Amino acid sequence: MKPGIHPAYGPVVFRDRAANYAFLTRSTMTSDKTIDWEDGNTYPVVDVEISNVSHPFYTGTARVLDTAGRVERFERRFGRREAK
């Protein structure tokens, strides 16, 4: 890699505020806020809205949509499709 054209790549703590969960990883993201981590070091912290801990796809708590109601509403608006 060419020196001087890439952002600094270092340890960063990502904190999921919804699930009260944080994990340490490496990233190019920076932040003015810092956190004292479990190993005794201080790292920049980036607050995120959602992570694998709080996202419905990963947790299995996805909301069930009323698809039958949507289909019926569509058929009322545009008519029922004729079978061939």
Coordinates of N, CA and C in Angstrom, one line a residue:
M1 N 0.8 -1.2 0.0 CA 0.0 0.0 0.0 C 0.9 1.2 0.0
K2 N 0.4 2.3 -0.7 CA 1.1 3.5 -0.7 C 1.0 4.2 0.7
P3 N 2.1 4.7 1.2 CA 2.0 5.4 2.5 C 1.4 6.8 2.3
G4 N 0.6 7.1 3.4 CA 0.0 8.5 3.4 C -1.4 8.6 2.8
I5 N -1.9 7.6 2.0 CA -3.2 7.8 1.4 C -4.3 7.0 2.0
H6 N -4.0 6.1 2.9 CA -5.0 5.3 3.6 C -5.2 5.7 5.0
P7 N -6.5 5.6 5.5 CA -6.8 6.0 6.9 C -6.1 5.0 7.9
A8 N -5.9 5.5 9.1 CA -5.3 4.7 10.1 C -6.2 3.5 10.5
Y9 N -5.7 2.4 10.6 CA -6.4 1.1 10.9 C -6.0 0.6 12.3
G10 N -6.9 0.7 13.2 CA -6.5 0.3 14.6 C -7.7 -0.2 15.4
P11 N -7.5 -0.5 16.6 CA -8.5 -1.1 17.5 C -9.6 0.0 17.8
V12 N -10.9 -0.5 17.7 CA -12.0 0.4 18.0 C -13.1 -0.5 18.7
V13 N -13.8 0.1 19.7 CA -14.9 -0.6 20.3 C -16.2 -0.1 19.7
F14 N -17.0 -1.0 19.2 CA -18.3 -0.7 18.7 C -19.3 -1.1 19.8
R15 N -20.2 -0.2 20.1 CA -21.1 -0.4 21.2 C -22.6 -0.3 20.7
D16 N -23.3 -1.3 20.9 CA -24.7 -1.4 20.5 C -25.5 -0.9 21.7
R17 N -26.1 0.3 21.5 CA -26.8 0.9 22.6 C -28.2 0.2 22.9
A18 N -28.8 -0.4 21.9 CA -30.1 -1.1 22.1 C -29.9 -2.3 22.9
A19 N -28.8 -3.0 22.8 CA -28.7 -4.3 23.5 C -27.7 -4.2 24.6
N20 N -27.1 -3.0 24.8 CA -26.1 -2.8 25.9 C -24.9 -3.8 25.7
Y21 N -24.4 -3.9 24.5 CA -23.4 -4.9 24.1 C -22.2 -4.1 23.4
A22 N -21.0 -4.5 23.7 CA -19.9 -3.8 23.0 C -18.9 -4.9 22.6
F23 N -18.1 -4.7 21.5 CA -17.1 -5.6 21.1 C -15.9 -4.8 20.5
L24 N -14.8 -5.4 20.7 CA -13.5 -4.7 20.3 C -13.1 -5.4 19.0
T25 N -12.8 -4.5 18.0 CA -12.4 -5.0 16.7 C -11.4 -4.0 16.1
R26 N -11.0 -4.2 14.9 CA -10.1 -3.2 14.2 C -10.9 -2.6 13.1
S27 N -10.7 -1.3 12.9 CA -11.5 -0.5 12.0 C -10.7 0.8 11.6
T28 N -11.2 1.4 10.5 CA -10.7 2.7 10.2 C -11.5 3.8 10.7
M29 N -12.6 3.5 11.4 CA -13.5 4.5 12.0 C -12.8 5.1 13.2
T30 N -13.1 6.4 13.4 CA -12.5 7.1 14.6 C -13.7 7.8 15.3
S31 N -13.4 8.2 16.6 CA -14.3 8.8 17.4 C -13.6 9.6 18.5
D32 N -14.3 10.7 18.9 CA -13.7 11.5 20.0 C -14.0 10.9 21.3
K33 N -15.0 10.0 21.4 CA -15.3 9.4 22.7 C -14.4 8.2 22.9
T34 N -14.1 7.9 24.1 CA -13.2 6.7 24.4 C -13.9 5.9 25.5
I35 N -13.4 4.7 25.7 CA -13.9 3.8 26.7 C -12.8 3.0 27.3
D36 N -12.8 2.7 28.5 CA -11.8 1.8 29.2 C -12.3 0.4 29.0
W37 N -11.5 -0.4 28.3 CA -11.9 -1.8 27.9 C -11.5 -2.7 29.0
E38 N -11.9 -4.0 28.9 CA -11.6 -5.0 29.9 C -10.1 -5.3 30.1
D39 N -9.3 -5.1 29.0 CA -7.9 -5.3 29.2 C -7.1 -4.2 29.8
G40 N -7.8 -3.1 30.2 CA -7.2 -2.0 30.9 C -6.8 -0.9 30.0
N41 N -6.9 -1.1 28.7 CA -6.5 0.0 27.7 C -7.7 0.8 27.4
T42 N -7.4 2.0 26.9 CA -8.5 3.0 26.4 C -8.6 3.0 24.9
Y43 N -9.8 2.8 24.4 CA -10.0 2.7 22.9 C -11.1 3.7 22.5
P44 N -11.0 4.2 21.3 CA -12.2 5.0 20.8 C -13.4 4.1 20.7
V45 N -14.6 4.7 21.0 CA -15.8 3.9 21.0 C -16.8 4.6 19.9
V46 N -17.4 3.7 19.1 CA -18.4 4.1 18.1 C -19.7 3.5 18.5
D47 N -20.7 4.4 18.7 CA -22.0 3.9 19.1 C -22.8 3.5 17.8
V48 N -23.4 2.4 17.8 CA -24.2 1.9 16.6 C -25.6 1.7 17.1
E49 N -26.5 1.8 16.1 CA -27.9 1.6 16.4 C -28.3 0.1 16.5
I50 N -27.6 -0.7 15.8 CA -28.0 -2.1 15.7 C -26.8 -2.9 15.4
S51 N -26.7 -4.1 15.9 CA -25.6 -5.0 15.7 C -26.2 -6.5 15.6
N52 N -25.3 -7.4 15.5 CA -25.8 -8.8 15.4 C -26.5 -9.3 16.7
V53 N -26.3 -8.6 17.8 CA -27.0 -8.9 19.0 C -28.4 -8.4 19.1
S54 N -28.7 -7.3 18.5 CA -30.1 -6.7 18.5 C -30.9 -6.8 17.2
H55 N -30.2 -7.3 16.2 CA -30.9 -7.3 14.9 C -31.9 -8.5 14.8
P56 N -33.1 -8.3 14.4 CA -34.1 -9.5 14.3 C -33.6 -10.6 13.5
F57 N -32.8 -10.4 12.4 CA -32.4 -11.5 11.6 C -31.5 -12.4 12.4
Y58 N -30.6 -11.9 13.2 CA -29.7 -12.7 14.0 C -30.3 -13.3 15.3
T59 N -31.3 -12.6 15.9 CA -31.8 -13.0 17.1 C -33.0 -13.9 17.0
G60 N -33.6 -14.0 15.8 CA -34.8 -14.9 15.6 C -36.1 -14.3 16.1
T61 N -36.1 -13.0 16.4 CA -37.3 -12.4 16.9 C -37.9 -11.4 15.9
A62 N -37.9 -11.9 14.6 CA -38.5 -11.0 13.6 C -40.0 -10.9 13.7
R63 N -40.4 -9.7 13.3 CA -41.9 -9.5 13.4 C -42.6 -10.2 12.2
V64 N -43.7 -10.7 12.5 CA -44.5 -11.4 11.4 C -45.4 -10.3 10.8
L65 N -45.3 -10.2 9.5 CA -46.1 -9.2 8.8 C -47.4 -9.9 8.4
D66 N -48.5 -9.1 8.3 CA -49.8 -9.6 7.9 C -49.8 -9.6 6.4
T67 N -49.3 -10.7 5.8 CA -49.2 -10.7 4.3 C -50.6 -11.0 3.7
A68 N -51.4 -11.7 4.4 CA -52.8 -12.0 3.9 C -53.6 -10.7 3.8
G69 N -53.5 -9.9 4.7 CA -54.1 -8.6 4.6 C -53.6 -7.7 3.5
R70 N -52.3 -7.8 3.2 CA -51.7 -7.0 2.1 C -52.2 -7.6 0.8
V71 N -52.3 -8.9 0.6 CA -52.7 -9.5 -0.6 C -54.2 -9.1 -0.9
E72 N -55.0 -9.2 0.2 CA -56.4 -8.8 0.0 C -56.6 -7.4 -0.4
R73 N -55.8 -6.5 0.3 CA -55.9 -5.1 -0.1 C -55.5 -4.8 -1.5
F74 N -54.4 -5.5 -2.0 CA -54.0 -5.4 -3.3 C -55.1 -5.8 -4.3
E75 N -55.7 -7.0 -4.0 CA -56.8 -7.5 -4.9 C -58.0 -6.5 -4.9
R76 N -58.3 -5.9 -3.8 CA -59.4 -4.9 -3.8 C -59.1 -3.7 -4.6
R77 N -57.8 -3.3 -4.6 CA -57.4 -2.1 -5.4 C -57.4 -2.4 -6.9
F78 N -56.7 -3.5 -7.2 CA -56.4 -3.8 -8.6 C -57.2 -4.9 -9.2
G79 N -58.0 -5.6 -8.5 CA -58.7 -6.7 -9.0 C -57.9 -8.0 -8.9
R80 N -58.7 -9.1 -8.9 CA -58.1 -10.4 -8.8 C -57.6 -10.8 -10.2
R81 N -56.4 -11.5 -10.2 CA -55.8 -11.9 -11.5 C -56.5 -13.2 -11.9
E82 N -56.8 -13.2 -13.2 CA -57.5 -14.4 -13.8 C -56.4 -15.5 -14.0
A83 N -56.8 -16.8 -13.7 CA -56.0 -17.9 -13.9 C -56.0 -18.3 -15.4
K84 N -54.8 -18.7 -15.9 CA -54.8 -19.1 -17.3 C -55.2 -20.5 -17.6

